[in-house]
Structure formats: structure tokens, C-alpha cells
Amino acid sequence: MSSADLVVQIFRKLSVEDFRILNIIEAAMCKREFVPREQIQKYAKVPIDRVDFVLNKLNKLGLIYHSKGAYVGHTLNYAGYDCLAINAFVKSGAVLSFGQTIGVGKEADVYAALSPAGETVAVKFHRLGRVSFRQTRRKRGYIREHSSWLFQSHLAAEREFKALQLVYKNKVSVPEPLSYNRHAIVMGIIEGGELSKWRKIANPQRVLKEILRNIRKAYLKAHVIHGDLSEYNIILQPDMHVLIIDWPQCVPMDHLNAVELLQRDIQNVLTSFNRRFNVEAEVQLAYDYVTGKTRNITF
Ligand SMILES: Nc1ncnc2c1ncn2[C@@H]1O[C@H](COP(=O)(O)OP(=O)(O)OP(=O)(O)O)[C@@H](O)[C@H]1O
Ligand SMILES: [Mg+2]
């Protein structure tokens, strides 16, 4: 059972009072990492033994962590943060019930879920901090040194959701953004596999052109650059059309490193098409096409 399946099971065991205490801890965490039980009681307005009972339960379920060292108090774990986001999605009607894990990335877990309308959707939980702090900072320049991982994951989800809305509106081929809360986003579910998993495809030149056409649309119409494009973030669907996923590090075209990031995105795609499918294409020609200098590209 994955950690998410566990969280969904735990979620079902939580009462309104449990959520209230989780919410209080979350709110107080913007000022301090570890929240003392006395402060929790002040906001919860219930007897201290009741607070202790709930804290004990949340602790046993792995939703919070009790620090007994220099800073005595309680802090949310990812599992607790997950429960708060799941609760918000259920309350707002974005999600009715959760299903299987469908993707585990470096810094995210993705699950299938059911919407109240009976449609299957995907829910992506950002989990920054899984890879080392320095690596993440290098990759995502926006992370502030002292903010917590939960807050940074919240920021990543917000950025990804807004980027998805923008590119989706401009008809870039991406999953449909549906909702976001805290560190999680709900989006349309997609079928297919990452380009990195395909050994052979019928017409790789056509697929490459479609990818470049999408990078061009994102650049010329939405005025953004993906910033982390690779064969792992391009999905080839069963109908052989592409979808570009994983947008939290998307940057505007007037970003300081825009040229460098766009060139790197293009280079990554061309390199993998060359290695996997033996397609030769020049970076400069692709760059000119994507940035609108030329109207067409042929390989
Ligand atoms: N909308 C979706 N529908 C179905 N599966 C998805 C969807 N979005 C993502 N996935 C699956 O989950 C995997 C991980 O997703 P994604 O690439 O967005 O996260 P990630 O690689 O952890 O991101 P990062 O490392 O940049 O934080 C994907 O490779 C894909 O298999
Ligand atoms: Mg990815």
C-alpha cells in the first residue's frame, strides 16, 4: 500500500474535531514551526485533556509530529497536510473519492480520483524536500531559504495550477486544470506513457514537430517557457498525440534566464529524439521556429 492509499484510509477516520485541530496547527505554523498545545487549546476552545486526546490520535496516525527537543510543540507532516487538502477538495465538490496511485515522480505523487460528476480525474500532491534541498533550489530558483517544505510545496502547486490555466487557455496540449488547494492540484486524467518509456514510434518526425509546435504556442501565445522539459514530462497518448505535464517551474518569456531555459528545453527534446529515434534536428532551427522567427520547420 502506498503512502497515499494510507492517507486516504486515515482521512476516513477523521472527525470534525480532528480537522479543527489540524487547521489550527496549520494556521499557527505560519508564525512558528512547532505549535505548543496551550496555543492550540486557546483557539480550539475545548478542555486541555480533549486537546491532548486529539493530538495523541493525530500523532498515532502520523499526521502530526510532536517535538520534545528545544522547541516543544506539534507540527504537520505531509500526511496531515494531505488530509487537509483532501478535505477541502471533498467539501468543494472537486473530488468525491480517491483511487489508485498512478504516478510517483521525484517530487510528487499522483492519484486517480472520482469527481462528483462521475469523471475520473488526477490529483497531484507536491512533495518538495524528497530530493535534497540544494538540488531543488538550483532547479527552482524561487524557493526561499527558510520557508518550510510544506509551504514550498504549496507554492509549487499554486504555480503549476496557474501555469496550466494559462497554457490550457492558449490551447497548449496539457491536462485540463480543475482545482487546487494547498500543495495539491486536481486536473484531467491522461492516458499514455512518458516519452522515455517508448522504444519505437511510427512517425517520430511528426511527434517531434507536434512537441515543438506546443512549445511555440506556449511561448508565442501564453508567453511562457516550461523550464523543465524532458522526455519524462512529455506524455505520448494512445492516439500518438502529445501532452506536456509538470509545469511548476514555468517562467515568463521576459525572465532573466529565458533564452537559456528555452534552449535547454529544446535541446533536451532534440537529444532524446536523436538518441531514441534517430531523428536529426538542429537546435538553432528549432529555436527559430519556436520563437516565431520562422513559420515552419522540416527535418
Ligand atoms: N494528469 C495526469 N494523469 C495521469 N497521470 C499523470 C498526470 N499527471 C502526472 N501523471 C503521472 O505522474 C507522474 C509524475 O508527474 P509529474 O511529472 O507531474 O511529477 P514529478 O515528475 O514528480 O514532478 P517534479 O519532479 O518536477 O516535481 C508522470 O510521469 C505521469 O506518469
Ligand atoms: Mg515529471
PDB file of C-alpha atoms in Angstrom, residues 30-298:
ATOM      1  CA  CYS A  30       2.928  30.481   9.587  1.00  0.00           C
ATOM      2  CA  LYS A  31       4.476  32.032  12.706  1.00  0.00           C
ATOM      3  CA  ARG A  32       6.315  29.065  14.235  1.00  0.00           C
ATOM      4  CA  GLU A  33       7.227  25.571  13.139  1.00  0.00           C
ATOM      5  CA  PHE A  34       6.185  23.837  16.388  1.00  0.00           C
ATOM      6  CA  VAL A  35       2.886  24.853  17.926  1.00  0.00           C
ATOM      7  CA  PRO A  36       2.524  24.372  21.737  1.00  0.00           C
ATOM      8  CA  ARG A  37      -0.580  22.570  22.987  1.00  0.00           C
ATOM      9  CA  GLU A  38      -1.599  25.590  25.084  1.00  0.00           C
ATOM     10  CA  GLN A  39      -1.834  27.700  21.969  1.00  0.00           C
ATOM     11  CA  ILE A  40      -3.848  25.007  20.234  1.00  0.00           C
ATOM     12  CA  GLN A  41      -6.243  24.955  23.174  1.00  0.00           C
ATOM     13  CA  LYS A  42      -6.624  28.730  23.075  1.00  0.00           C
ATOM     14  CA  TYR A  43      -8.012  28.571  19.542  1.00  0.00           C
ATOM     15  CA  ALA A  44      -9.850  25.252  19.874  1.00  0.00           C
ATOM     16  CA  LYS A  45     -11.766  26.440  22.953  1.00  0.00           C
ATOM     17  CA  VAL A  46     -12.073  22.919  24.381  1.00  0.00           C
ATOM     18  CA  PRO A  47     -10.633  21.485  27.635  1.00  0.00           C
ATOM     19  CA  ILE A  48      -6.911  20.690  27.541  1.00  0.00           C
ATOM     20  CA  ASP A  49      -7.465  16.966  28.063  1.00  0.00           C
ATOM     21  CA  ARG A  50      -9.616  16.952  24.939  1.00  0.00           C
ATOM     22  CA  VAL A  51      -6.808  18.699  23.030  1.00  0.00           C
ATOM     23  CA  ASP A  52      -4.341  16.104  24.326  1.00  0.00           C
ATOM     24  CA  PHE A  53      -6.639  13.285  23.267  1.00  0.00           C
ATOM     25  CA  VAL A  54      -6.920  14.599  19.699  1.00  0.00           C
ATOM     26  CA  LEU A  55      -3.189  15.393  19.476  1.00  0.00           C
ATOM     27  CA  ASN A  56      -2.438  11.857  20.599  1.00  0.00           C
ATOM     28  CA  LYS A  57      -4.723  10.421  17.933  1.00  0.00           C
ATOM     29  CA  LEU A  58      -3.271  12.624  15.166  1.00  0.00           C
ATOM     30  CA  ASN A  59       0.223  11.728  16.303  1.00  0.00           C
ATOM     31  CA  LYS A  60      -0.504   7.982  16.241  1.00  0.00           C
ATOM     32  CA  LEU A  61      -1.961   8.307  12.748  1.00  0.00           C
ATOM     33  CA  GLY A  62       1.248  10.021  11.605  1.00  0.00           C
ATOM     34  CA  LEU A  63      -0.480  13.261  10.653  1.00  0.00           C
ATOM     35  CA  ILE A  64       1.498  15.441  13.033  1.00  0.00           C
ATOM     36  CA  TYR A  65       4.905  15.313  14.661  1.00  0.00           C
ATOM     37  CA  HIS A  66       5.451  16.038  18.332  1.00  0.00           C
ATOM     38  CA  SER A  67       8.790  17.706  19.006  1.00  0.00           C
ATOM     39  CA  LYS A  68      10.135  17.323  22.520  1.00  0.00           C
ATOM     40  CA  GLY A  69      13.517  18.949  21.979  1.00  0.00           C
ATOM     41  CA  ALA A  70      14.447  22.607  22.184  1.00  0.00           C
ATOM     42  CA  TYR A  71      11.125  23.574  20.590  1.00  0.00           C
ATOM     43  CA  VAL A  72       8.275  21.742  22.253  1.00  0.00           C
ATOM     44  CA  GLY A  73       5.172  21.570  20.149  1.00  0.00           C
ATOM     45  CA  HIS A  74       3.316  19.998  17.240  1.00  0.00           C
ATOM     46  CA  THR A  75       3.879  20.365  13.530  1.00  0.00           C
ATOM     47  CA  LEU A  76       2.086  18.987  10.468  1.00  0.00           C
ATOM     48  CA  ASN A  77       3.558  16.110   8.485  1.00  0.00           C
ATOM     49  CA  TYR A  78       2.876  15.713   4.772  1.00  0.00           C
ATOM     50  CA  ALA A  79       0.168  13.160   5.664  1.00  0.00           C
ATOM     51  CA  GLY A  80      -1.638  15.784   7.785  1.00  0.00           C
ATOM     52  CA  TYR A  81      -1.292  18.365   5.036  1.00  0.00           C
ATOM     53  CA  ASP A  82      -2.642  15.797   2.531  1.00  0.00           C
ATOM     54  CA  CYS A  83      -5.710  15.239   4.728  1.00  0.00           C
ATOM     55  CA  LEU A  84      -6.426  18.980   4.861  1.00  0.00           C
ATOM     56  CA  ALA A  85      -6.188  19.272   1.069  1.00  0.00           C
ATOM     57  CA  ILE A  86      -8.309  16.146   0.515  1.00  0.00           C
ATOM     58  CA  ASN A  87     -10.923  17.532   2.909  1.00  0.00           C
ATOM     59  CA  ALA A  88     -11.020  20.830   1.012  1.00  0.00           C
ATOM     60  CA  PHE A  89     -11.425  19.035  -2.335  1.00  0.00           C
ATOM     61  CA  VAL A  90     -14.218  16.864  -0.988  1.00  0.00           C
ATOM     62  CA  LYS A  91     -16.003  19.854   0.592  1.00  0.00           C
ATOM     63  CA  SER A  92     -15.750  21.997  -2.543  1.00  0.00           C
ATOM     64  CA  GLY A  93     -17.003  19.161  -4.728  1.00  0.00           C
ATOM     65  CA  ALA A  94     -13.793  18.871  -6.770  1.00  0.00           C
ATOM     66  CA  VAL A  95     -13.356  15.241  -5.715  1.00  0.00           C
ATOM     67  CA  LEU A  96     -15.789  12.631  -4.460  1.00  0.00           C
ATOM     68  CA  SER A  97     -13.446   9.729  -3.706  1.00  0.00           C
ATOM     69  CA  PHE A  98      -9.825   8.721  -4.144  1.00  0.00           C
ATOM     70  CA  GLY A  99      -8.474   5.751  -6.068  1.00  0.00           C
ATOM     71  CA  GLN A 100      -5.149   4.231  -7.030  1.00  0.00           C
ATOM     72  CA  THR A 101      -1.703   5.778  -7.230  1.00  0.00           C
ATOM     73  CA  ILE A 102      -0.992   6.452 -10.908  1.00  0.00           C
ATOM     74  CA  GLY A 103       2.376   8.138 -10.817  1.00  0.00           C
ATOM     75  CA  VAL A 104       5.195   8.675  -8.406  1.00  0.00           C
ATOM     76  CA  GLY A 105       7.554  11.380  -9.562  1.00  0.00           C
ATOM     77  CA  LYS A 106      10.687  12.725  -7.939  1.00  0.00           C
ATOM     78  CA  GLU A 107       8.806  15.379  -6.059  1.00  0.00           C
ATOM     79  CA  ALA A 108       5.158  14.490  -6.411  1.00  0.00           C
ATOM     80  CA  ASP A 109       2.616  11.690  -6.012  1.00  0.00           C
ATOM     81  CA  VAL A 110      -0.264  11.450  -8.454  1.00  0.00           C
ATOM     82  CA  TYR A 111      -3.542   9.597  -7.760  1.00  0.00           C
ATOM     83  CA  ALA A 112      -6.655   8.806  -9.699  1.00  0.00           C
ATOM     84  CA  ALA A 113      -9.868  10.132  -8.138  1.00  0.00           C
ATOM     85  CA  LEU A 114     -13.537  10.369  -8.971  1.00  0.00           C
ATOM     86  CA  SER A 115     -15.349  13.684  -9.398  1.00  0.00           C
ATOM     87  CA  PRO A 116     -18.975  14.048  -8.190  1.00  0.00           C
ATOM     88  CA  ALA A 117     -19.995  14.018 -11.885  1.00  0.00           C
ATOM     89  CA  GLY A 118     -18.530  10.520 -12.132  1.00  0.00           C
ATOM     90  CA  GLU A 119     -15.465  11.511 -14.127  1.00  0.00           C
ATOM     91  CA  THR A 120     -12.011  10.187 -13.342  1.00  0.00           C
ATOM     92  CA  VAL A 121      -9.543  12.966 -12.541  1.00  0.00           C
ATOM     93  CA  ALA A 122      -5.909  13.099 -11.426  1.00  0.00           C
ATOM     94  CA  VAL A 123      -4.738  14.634  -8.143  1.00  0.00           C
ATOM     95  CA  LYS A 124      -1.086  15.622  -7.885  1.00  0.00           C
ATOM     96  CA  PHE A 125       0.417  16.219  -4.426  1.00  0.00           C
ATOM     97  CA  HIS A 126       3.679  18.131  -4.489  1.00  0.00           C
ATOM     98  CA  ARG A 127       6.298  16.764  -2.120  1.00  0.00           C
ATOM     99  CA  LEU A 128       9.265  19.061  -2.153  1.00  0.00           C
ATOM    100  CA  GLY A 129      12.043  18.007   0.144  1.00  0.00           C
ATOM    101  CA  ARG A 130      12.162  14.481  -1.200  1.00  0.00           C
ATOM    102  CA  VAL A 131      15.303  15.356  -3.119  1.00  0.00           C
ATOM    103  CA  SER A 132      17.982  17.377  -1.448  1.00  0.00           C
ATOM    104  CA  PHE A 133      17.339  20.987  -0.630  1.00  0.00           C
ATOM    105  CA  ARG A 134      20.234  22.344  -2.694  1.00  0.00           C
ATOM    106  CA  GLN A 135      19.215  20.424  -5.793  1.00  0.00           C
ATOM    107  CA  THR A 136      15.691  21.790  -5.561  1.00  0.00           C
ATOM    108  CA  ARG A 137      16.913  25.307  -5.090  1.00  0.00           C
ATOM    109  CA  ARG A 138      19.128  25.024  -8.123  1.00  0.00           C
ATOM    110  CA  LYS A 139      16.272  23.740 -10.243  1.00  0.00           C
ATOM    111  CA  ARG A 140      13.602  26.103  -8.913  1.00  0.00           C
ATOM    112  CA  GLY A 141      15.136  29.484  -8.273  1.00  0.00           C
ATOM    113  CA  TYR A 142      12.057  30.723  -6.464  1.00  0.00           C
ATOM    114  CA  ILE A 143      12.477  28.805  -3.220  1.00  0.00           C
ATOM    115  CA  ARG A 144      13.214  30.931  -0.185  1.00  0.00           C
ATOM    116  CA  GLU A 145      15.769  29.611   2.236  1.00  0.00           C
ATOM    117  CA  HIS A 146      13.758  29.498   5.446  1.00  0.00           C
ATOM    118  CA  SER A 147      10.276  28.597   4.372  1.00  0.00           C
ATOM    119  CA  SER A 148       9.178  25.114   5.209  1.00  0.00           C
ATOM    120  CA  TRP A 149       8.807  22.262   2.767  1.00  0.00           C
ATOM    121  CA  LEU A 150       5.038  22.315   3.129  1.00  0.00           C
ATOM    122  CA  PHE A 151       4.911  25.971   2.226  1.00  0.00           C
ATOM    123  CA  GLN A 152       7.238  25.432  -0.709  1.00  0.00           C
ATOM    124  CA  SER A 153       5.072  22.566  -1.949  1.00  0.00           C
ATOM    125  CA  HIS A 154       2.039  24.840  -1.646  1.00  0.00           C
ATOM    126  CA  LEU A 155       3.875  27.427  -3.738  1.00  0.00           C
ATOM    127  CA  ALA A 156       4.774  24.801  -6.343  1.00  0.00           C
ATOM    128  CA  ALA A 157       1.147  23.654  -6.650  1.00  0.00           C
ATOM    129  CA  GLU A 158      -0.075  27.221  -6.983  1.00  0.00           C
ATOM    130  CA  ARG A 159       2.498  27.965  -9.668  1.00  0.00           C
ATOM    131  CA  GLU A 160       1.744  24.784 -11.546  1.00  0.00           C
ATOM    132  CA  PHE A 161      -2.011  25.377 -11.431  1.00  0.00           C
ATOM    133  CA  LYS A 162      -1.698  28.953 -12.684  1.00  0.00           C
ATOM    134  CA  ALA A 163       0.722  27.903 -15.428  1.00  0.00           C
ATOM    135  CA  LEU A 164      -1.633  25.104 -16.502  1.00  0.00           C
ATOM    136  CA  GLN A 165      -4.573  27.523 -16.634  1.00  0.00           C
ATOM    137  CA  LEU A 166      -2.597  29.921 -18.773  1.00  0.00           C
ATOM    138  CA  VAL A 167      -1.256  27.407 -21.281  1.00  0.00           C
ATOM    139  CA  TYR A 168      -4.503  25.422 -21.374  1.00  0.00           C
ATOM    140  CA  LYS A 169      -6.369  28.610 -22.276  1.00  0.00           C
ATOM    141  CA  ASN A 170      -3.908  29.125 -25.098  1.00  0.00           C
ATOM    142  CA  LYS A 171      -4.538  25.630 -26.412  1.00  0.00           C
ATOM    143  CA  VAL A 172      -1.211  24.102 -25.483  1.00  0.00           C
ATOM    144  CA  SER A 173      -1.697  20.352 -25.129  1.00  0.00           C
ATOM    145  CA  VAL A 174      -1.748  19.845 -21.325  1.00  0.00           C
ATOM    146  CA  PRO A 175      -4.057  18.156 -18.796  1.00  0.00           C
ATOM    147  CA  GLU A 176      -7.081  20.340 -18.001  1.00  0.00           C
ATOM    148  CA  PRO A 177      -6.565  22.225 -14.704  1.00  0.00           C
ATOM    149  CA  LEU A 178      -9.629  21.778 -12.481  1.00  0.00           C
ATOM    150  CA  SER A 179      -8.852  22.892  -8.939  1.00  0.00           C
ATOM    151  CA  TYR A 180      -6.017  23.443  -6.478  1.00  0.00           C
ATOM    152  CA  ASN A 181      -5.702  23.523  -2.709  1.00  0.00           C
ATOM    153  CA  ARG A 182      -2.565  23.809  -0.581  1.00  0.00           C
ATOM    154  CA  HIS A 183       0.100  21.555  -2.179  1.00  0.00           C
ATOM    155  CA  ALA A 184      -2.271  19.650  -4.464  1.00  0.00           C
ATOM    156  CA  ILE A 185      -3.884  20.132  -7.847  1.00  0.00           C
ATOM    157  CA  VAL A 186      -6.803  18.375  -9.499  1.00  0.00           C
ATOM    158  CA  MET A 187      -6.541  18.009 -13.261  1.00  0.00           C
ATOM    159  CA  GLY A 188      -7.878  15.967 -16.128  1.00  0.00           C
ATOM    160  CA  ILE A 189      -6.563  12.435 -16.173  1.00  0.00           C
ATOM    161  CA  ILE A 190      -4.396  11.419 -19.093  1.00  0.00           C
ATOM    162  CA  GLU A 191      -3.599   8.121 -20.739  1.00  0.00           C
ATOM    163  CA  GLY A 192      -0.340   7.068 -22.272  1.00  0.00           C
ATOM    164  CA  GLY A 193       3.253   6.926 -21.192  1.00  0.00           C
ATOM    165  CA  GLU A 194       6.211   9.238 -20.788  1.00  0.00           C
ATOM    166  CA  LEU A 195       8.271   9.550 -23.963  1.00  0.00           C
ATOM    167  CA  SER A 196      11.144   7.986 -22.010  1.00  0.00           C
ATOM    168  CA  LYS A 197       9.233   4.694 -21.979  1.00  0.00           C
ATOM    169  CA  TRP A 198       8.707   4.423 -25.726  1.00  0.00           C
ATOM    170  CA  ARG A 199      11.246   2.346 -27.627  1.00  0.00           C
ATOM    171  CA  LYS A 200       9.720   2.707 -31.067  1.00  0.00           C
ATOM    172  CA  ILE A 201       7.162   5.052 -32.580  1.00  0.00           C
ATOM    173  CA  ALA A 202       5.712   5.078 -36.079  1.00  0.00           C
ATOM    174  CA  ASN A 203       6.480   8.625 -37.170  1.00  0.00           C
ATOM    175  CA  PRO A 204       8.902  10.285 -34.751  1.00  0.00           C
ATOM    176  CA  GLN A 205       9.370  13.347 -37.012  1.00  0.00           C
ATOM    177  CA  ARG A 206       5.653  14.117 -36.754  1.00  0.00           C
ATOM    178  CA  VAL A 207       5.691  13.691 -32.959  1.00  0.00           C
ATOM    179  CA  LEU A 208       8.739  15.927 -32.599  1.00  0.00           C
ATOM    180  CA  LYS A 209       7.089  18.585 -34.714  1.00  0.00           C
ATOM    181  CA  GLU A 210       3.978  18.426 -32.545  1.00  0.00           C
ATOM    182  CA  ILE A 211       6.081  18.909 -29.409  1.00  0.00           C
ATOM    183  CA  LEU A 212       7.863  21.914 -30.929  1.00  0.00           C
ATOM    184  CA  ARG A 213       4.513  23.332 -32.047  1.00  0.00           C
ATOM    185  CA  ASN A 214       3.335  23.176 -28.436  1.00  0.00           C
ATOM    186  CA  ILE A 215       6.497  24.809 -27.095  1.00  0.00           C
ATOM    187  CA  ARG A 216       5.952  27.518 -29.723  1.00  0.00           C
ATOM    188  CA  LYS A 217       2.334  28.051 -28.675  1.00  0.00           C
ATOM    189  CA  ALA A 218       3.340  28.317 -25.013  1.00  0.00           C
ATOM    190  CA  TYR A 219       5.997  30.870 -25.978  1.00  0.00           C
ATOM    191  CA  LEU A 220       4.188  32.983 -28.552  1.00  0.00           C
ATOM    192  CA  LYS A 221       0.638  32.861 -27.150  1.00  0.00           C
ATOM    193  CA  ALA A 222       0.977  32.265 -23.381  1.00  0.00           C
ATOM    194  CA  HIS A 223       4.417  33.949 -23.257  1.00  0.00           C
ATOM    195  CA  VAL A 224       5.924  31.269 -21.028  1.00  0.00           C
ATOM    196  CA  ILE A 225       8.661  28.640 -21.079  1.00  0.00           C
ATOM    197  CA  HIS A 226       8.179  25.241 -19.439  1.00  0.00           C
ATOM    198  CA  GLY A 227      11.662  25.270 -17.913  1.00  0.00           C
ATOM    199  CA  ASP A 228      11.948  21.557 -17.088  1.00  0.00           C
ATOM    200  CA  LEU A 229      11.077  19.900 -20.354  1.00  0.00           C
ATOM    201  CA  SER A 230      12.427  16.419 -20.927  1.00  0.00           C
ATOM    202  CA  GLU A 231      11.304  13.016 -22.141  1.00  0.00           C
ATOM    203  CA  TYR A 232       9.912  12.415 -18.627  1.00  0.00           C
ATOM    204  CA  ASN A 233       7.468  15.318 -18.836  1.00  0.00           C
ATOM    205  CA  ILE A 234       6.102  14.588 -22.292  1.00  0.00           C
ATOM    206  CA  ILE A 235       3.321  12.018 -22.472  1.00  0.00           C
ATOM    207  CA  LEU A 236       2.592  10.179 -25.696  1.00  0.00           C
ATOM    208  CA  GLN A 237      -1.089   9.221 -25.682  1.00  0.00           C
ATOM    209  CA  PRO A 238      -2.524   6.066 -27.255  1.00  0.00           C
ATOM    210  CA  ASP A 239      -3.634   8.164 -30.268  1.00  0.00           C
ATOM    211  CA  MET A 240       0.043   9.212 -30.633  1.00  0.00           C
ATOM    212  CA  HIS A 241      -0.635  12.854 -29.766  1.00  0.00           C
ATOM    213  CA  VAL A 242       1.452  14.500 -27.059  1.00  0.00           C
ATOM    214  CA  LEU A 243       0.692  16.140 -23.726  1.00  0.00           C
ATOM    215  CA  ILE A 244       3.165  18.241 -21.778  1.00  0.00           C
ATOM    216  CA  ILE A 245       2.988  17.843 -17.991  1.00  0.00           C
ATOM    217  CA  ASP A 246       4.773  19.072 -14.846  1.00  0.00           C
ATOM    218  CA  TRP A 247       4.676  22.896 -15.038  1.00  0.00           C
ATOM    219  CA  PRO A 248       5.616  24.277 -11.570  1.00  0.00           C
ATOM    220  CA  GLN A 249       8.896  25.759 -12.757  1.00  0.00           C
ATOM    221  CA  CYS A 250       7.379  27.521 -15.763  1.00  0.00           C
ATOM    222  CA  VAL A 251       8.792  31.052 -16.279  1.00  0.00           C
ATOM    223  CA  PRO A 252       7.594  34.098 -18.232  1.00  0.00           C
ATOM    224  CA  MET A 253       9.372  34.870 -21.519  1.00  0.00           C
ATOM    225  CA  ASP A 254      10.895  38.029 -20.014  1.00  0.00           C
ATOM    226  CA  HIS A 255      12.583  36.040 -17.225  1.00  0.00           C
ATOM    227  CA  LEU A 256      16.302  36.710 -16.768  1.00  0.00           C
ATOM    228  CA  ASN A 257      17.259  33.197 -17.910  1.00  0.00           C
ATOM    229  CA  ALA A 258      14.502  32.833 -20.503  1.00  0.00           C
ATOM    230  CA  VAL A 259      16.793  32.240 -23.507  1.00  0.00           C
ATOM    231  CA  GLU A 260      18.913  29.726 -21.637  1.00  0.00           C
ATOM    232  CA  LEU A 261      15.874  27.829 -20.295  1.00  0.00           C
ATOM    233  CA  LEU A 262      14.144  27.711 -23.668  1.00  0.00           C
ATOM    234  CA  GLN A 263      17.323  26.489 -25.340  1.00  0.00           C
ATOM    235  CA  ARG A 264      17.733  23.819 -22.701  1.00  0.00           C
ATOM    236  CA  ASP A 265      14.122  22.645 -23.089  1.00  0.00           C
ATOM    237  CA  ILE A 266      14.569  22.381 -26.862  1.00  0.00           C
ATOM    238  CA  GLN A 267      17.972  20.716 -26.543  1.00  0.00           C
ATOM    239  CA  ASN A 268      16.581  18.084 -24.134  1.00  0.00           C
ATOM    240  CA  VAL A 269      13.816  17.188 -26.563  1.00  0.00           C
ATOM    241  CA  LEU A 270      16.096  17.063 -29.600  1.00  0.00           C
ATOM    242  CA  THR A 271      18.705  14.993 -27.785  1.00  0.00           C
ATOM    243  CA  SER A 272      16.190  12.362 -26.751  1.00  0.00           C
ATOM    244  CA  PHE A 273      14.677  12.166 -30.258  1.00  0.00           C
ATOM    245  CA  ASN A 274      18.129  11.747 -31.679  1.00  0.00           C
ATOM    246  CA  ARG A 275      19.139   9.065 -29.206  1.00  0.00           C
ATOM    247  CA  ARG A 276      15.856   7.151 -29.190  1.00  0.00           C
ATOM    248  CA  PHE A 277      14.508   7.514 -32.701  1.00  0.00           C
ATOM    249  CA  ASN A 278      17.498   8.657 -34.728  1.00  0.00           C
ATOM    250  CA  VAL A 279      15.904  11.958 -35.753  1.00  0.00           C
ATOM    251  CA  GLU A 280      18.405  14.712 -36.610  1.00  0.00           C
ATOM    252  CA  ALA A 281      17.385  18.313 -35.988  1.00  0.00           C
ATOM    253  CA  GLU A 282      19.386  21.483 -35.434  1.00  0.00           C
ATOM    254  CA  VAL A 283      18.826  23.364 -32.180  1.00  0.00           C
ATOM    255  CA  GLN A 284      19.078  26.765 -33.854  1.00  0.00           C
ATOM    256  CA  LEU A 285      16.424  25.886 -36.445  1.00  0.00           C
ATOM    257  CA  ALA A 286      14.129  24.590 -33.729  1.00  0.00           C
ATOM    258  CA  TYR A 287      14.768  27.705 -31.619  1.00  0.00           C
ATOM    259  CA  ASP A 288      13.932  29.998 -34.551  1.00  0.00           C
ATOM    260  CA  TYR A 289      10.721  28.066 -35.156  1.00  0.00           C
ATOM    261  CA  VAL A 290       9.641  28.096 -31.513  1.00  0.00           C
ATOM    262  CA  THR A 291      10.310  31.823 -31.081  1.00  0.00           C
ATOM    263  CA  GLY A 292       8.424  32.712 -34.259  1.00  0.00           C
ATOM    264  CA  LYS A 293      11.435  33.765 -36.345  1.00  0.00           C
ATOM    265  CA  THR A 294      10.467  31.144 -38.891  1.00  0.00           C
ATOM    266  CA  ARG A 295       6.997  29.844 -39.671  1.00  0.00           C
ATOM    267  CA  ASN A 296       7.875  26.241 -40.294  1.00  0.00           C
ATOM    268  CA  ILE A 297      10.408  23.559 -39.572  1.00  0.00           C
ATOM    269  CA  THR A 298      11.402  20.458 -41.518  1.00  0.00           C
TER     270      THR A 298
END
